[in-house]
Coordinates of C-alpha atoms in Angstrom, one line a residue:
M1 CA 0.0 0.0 -0.5
V2 CA 1.3 3.8 -0.5
L3 CA 0.3 6.1 2.1
D4 CA -0.9 9.8 1.1
L5 CA 1.5 11.6 2.7
T6 CA 0.2 15.4 4.1
K7 CA 2.2 18.6 6.0
G8 CA 3.4 17.5 9.4
M9 CA 2.7 13.5 9.0
T10 CA 5.5 11.6 10.5
L11 CA 6.0 7.6 9.6
D12 CA 7.6 5.2 11.9
L13 CA 9.5 3.6 9.4
K14 CA 9.4 0.1 11.0
K15 CA 6.8 0.1 10.8
I16 CA 4.9 0.9 7.9
E17 CA 3.8 -2.1 6.8
N18 CA 6.0 -3.4 3.2
A19 CA 9.2 -2.4 5.1
S20 CA 9.9 -5.1 6.8
G21 CA 13.6 -5.3 6.3
L22 CA 13.8 -2.2 5.7
T23 CA 17.8 -0.8 5.7
D24 CA 18.1 1.5 2.5
V25 CA 15.5 4.2 1.6
A26 CA 14.7 7.0 -1.5
V27 CA 13.4 10.4 -1.8
G28 CA 12.9 11.1 -5.2
V29 CA 11.3 14.9 -6.3
N30 CA 8.7 15.2 -9.6
W31 CA 8.1 18.8 -11.5
G32 CA 6.9 19.6 -14.6
Q33 CA 7.5 22.7 -17.0
I34 CA 6.2 26.0 -16.9
K35 CA 3.3 26.7 -19.4
K36 CA 4.0 30.1 -21.6
G37 CA 1.7 32.4 -23.7
G38 CA -0.8 30.5 -26.1
L39 CA -5.0 31.5 -25.6
F40 CA -6.8 29.1 -24.1
G41 CA -3.8 26.3 -24.3
F42 CA -3.4 26.6 -28.4
G43 CA 0.3 28.1 -29.4
S44 CA 1.9 28.2 -25.6
A45 CA 5.0 27.2 -25.0
L46 CA 7.3 25.4 -22.6
E47 CA 9.6 26.9 -20.2
A48 CA 12.1 24.8 -18.5
V49 CA 12.5 24.1 -14.8
D50 CA 15.6 23.7 -13.2
L51 CA 15.0 22.8 -9.4
D52 CA 17.7 21.2 -6.9
L53 CA 17.0 18.6 -5.0
S54 CA 19.2 18.4 -1.8
A55 CA 20.3 17.0 1.3
L56 CA 21.2 18.7 5.0
L57 CA 22.4 16.3 7.3
Y58 CA 23.0 17.6 11.1
D59 CA 23.9 16.2 14.1
A60 CA 22.2 16.7 17.6
N61 CA 23.8 20.2 18.5
G62 CA 22.0 20.9 15.5
S63 CA 25.2 21.7 13.3
L64 CA 26.1 20.6 9.5
V65 CA 27.3 17.1 8.9
D66 CA 27.1 16.9 5.7
K67 CA 25.5 19.0 2.7
I68 CA 24.0 16.9 -0.8
Y69 CA 23.6 18.2 -3.6
Y70 CA 24.6 18.5 -7.9
G71 CA 27.8 19.5 -6.7
N72 CA 28.3 17.2 -4.1
K73 CA 26.7 14.1 -4.9
S74 CA 27.7 11.5 -2.3
G75 CA 28.6 11.2 1.6
K76 CA 28.8 8.7 4.0
G77 CA 25.5 7.0 3.5
V78 CA 23.7 9.2 0.9
K79 CA 23.9 9.7 -2.7
H80 CA 22.1 12.2 -5.4
S81 CA 20.6 10.8 -8.6
G82 CA 22.4 13.8 -11.0
D83 CA 20.8 16.7 -11.6
D84 CA 17.7 17.5 -14.0
L85 CA 18.3 21.7 -15.7
T86 CA 14.5 21.2 -17.3
G87 CA 11.6 18.9 -14.8
D88 CA 9.1 17.1 -17.2
S89 CA 6.6 18.1 -20.5
S90 CA 4.3 16.3 -19.5
Q91 CA 2.9 14.8 -15.9
D92 CA 4.7 11.4 -15.1
D93 CA 5.6 10.0 -12.0
K94 CA 8.9 9.3 -12.8
D95 CA 11.4 11.1 -10.7
N96 CA 13.9 14.5 -12.3
E97 CA 16.0 14.2 -9.2
T98 CA 16.2 10.7 -6.6
I99 CA 18.7 11.2 -2.7
T100 CA 19.2 7.1 -2.1
V101 CA 19.7 6.4 1.6
R102 CA 21.9 3.4 3.6
L103 CA 20.6 3.9 6.8
S104 CA 22.9 1.7 8.1
D105 CA 25.8 3.4 6.6
T106 CA 25.3 7.4 7.5
A107 CA 27.7 8.7 9.6
P108 CA 27.4 8.0 13.3
N109 CA 26.3 11.5 14.9
V110 CA 23.7 12.4 12.1
T111 CA 21.3 12.3 13.5
K112 CA 18.5 14.6 10.9
I113 CA 18.5 14.6 7.1
V114 CA 16.8 16.9 5.9
F115 CA 15.8 17.1 1.8
V116 CA 15.4 20.6 0.0
L117 CA 13.9 22.1 -3.0
V118 CA 15.3 25.1 -4.6
S119 CA 14.3 26.9 -8.3
F120 CA 18.4 27.5 -9.3
K121 CA 16.7 30.3 -12.0
G122 CA 14.4 31.7 -9.5
Q123 CA 11.7 30.6 -10.9
D124 CA 8.3 31.4 -9.3
F125 CA 7.2 28.1 -7.3
G126 CA 3.5 29.2 -8.0
D127 CA 4.1 29.1 -11.7
L128 CA 4.8 25.5 -11.7
P129 CA 2.5 23.1 -12.6
Y130 CA 3.2 20.4 -9.8
A131 CA 5.8 19.3 -8.1
G132 CA 5.8 15.9 -6.0
M133 CA 8.0 13.6 -3.7
N134 CA 7.8 10.1 -3.4
L135 CA 10.0 7.5 -0.8
Y136 CA 11.0 4.3 -2.0
N137 CA 12.2 0.9 0.2
I138 CA 15.0 0.1 -2.2
S139 CA 17.4 -2.5 0.8
S140 CA 15.1 -4.9 -1.8
G141 CA 13.8 -3.6 -5.6
K142 CA 11.9 -0.7 -5.5
V143 CA 8.9 -0.5 -3.5
K144 CA 6.9 3.1 -3.2
L145 CA 6.1 3.5 0.7
A146 CA 4.6 7.1 -0.2
N147 CA 3.8 10.5 -1.9
S148 CA 2.8 13.7 -1.5
N149 CA 1.9 15.5 -4.5
I150 CA 1.0 19.0 -4.1
D151 CA -0.3 21.0 -6.4
I152 CA 1.1 24.1 -5.6
S153 CA -0.2 26.2 -8.9
K154 CA -3.8 26.1 -6.9
D155 CA -1.7 27.2 -3.1
S156 CA -1.2 30.9 -2.3
K157 CA 1.5 30.5 0.3
Y158 CA 3.9 28.8 -3.5
K159 CA 3.2 32.4 -4.8
G160 CA 6.7 34.1 -5.0
K161 CA 9.0 31.5 -3.4
V162 CA 12.1 30.0 -4.1
S163 CA 12.5 27.2 -1.9
M164 CA 10.6 24.6 0.3
V165 CA 11.4 22.7 2.9
F166 CA 9.9 19.2 1.6
A167 CA 10.5 16.5 4.2
A168 CA 13.4 15.3 7.1
L169 CA 14.4 11.5 7.8
E170 CA 14.8 11.7 11.9
K171 CA 16.7 9.3 14.2
V172 CA 15.5 9.0 17.8
N173 CA 17.5 5.7 19.5
G174 CA 18.4 4.2 16.6
S175 CA 15.0 4.2 14.0
F176 CA 15.1 6.3 11.3
S177 CA 11.5 8.1 11.0
Y178 CA 10.2 11.0 7.8
R179 CA 8.5 13.4 8.2
M180 CA 6.3 15.5 5.7
I181 CA 6.7 19.0 5.9
A182 CA 6.5 20.4 2.8
E183 CA 6.9 24.5 3.9
P184 CA 7.9 27.4 1.2
T185 CA 11.1 30.1 2.5
D186 CA 11.5 33.1 2.3
K187 CA 14.9 31.9 0.7
S188 CA 16.8 32.1 -2.5
T189 CA 20.0 28.9 -1.7
L190 CA 20.8 25.9 -0.2
G191 CA 23.7 27.8 2.1
E192 CA 20.3 30.1 3.0
L193 CA 18.6 27.6 4.1
V194 CA 21.5 25.7 5.6
S195 CA 20.8 28.0 8.8
V196 CA 17.4 27.0 8.3
C197 CA 17.0 23.4 8.4
K198 CA 18.9 22.6 11.2
N199 CA 15.8 23.9 13.6
I200 CA 13.1 22.0 11.4

């Protein structure tokens, strides 16, 4: 069963029915290109959208341990799939960018991994047709555990924003949970989000 997550929901990964033996997870993001011009949908063009999925890793004191993004694709137990510069021309369920986390291989002092999205060219989130995040169990094959499709084109809180805190993996007493956050920010770069996410 694939769970539909809404803002604020938390999943204990040990208690998910189809996550038995879970050791590795992946977070994937899927987004669409912006439709420009045209009248009633005719003669319109598509504008490529460059969103960047990144992971910020923190210790229990809120200090940054590592930063995984298109310019630093791998760290201890964490790997980025690579940079997608365009987004989808038609809506599909394929992820544009993915970050894989081997839970048992992450640095022992990492207690929180925060996943964020930044619009590299400053394209307004409010202009996007859709953006969704999926959570997978990849311990054996690739099984989707949860998704959260956010229609940010119809939610005014995303208008004028170019960055978003999407979700977090949090470790308590050796076990990880996944929390959907889905909160836009006033920041415009990954560097600016470091101080924001340590308190998420």
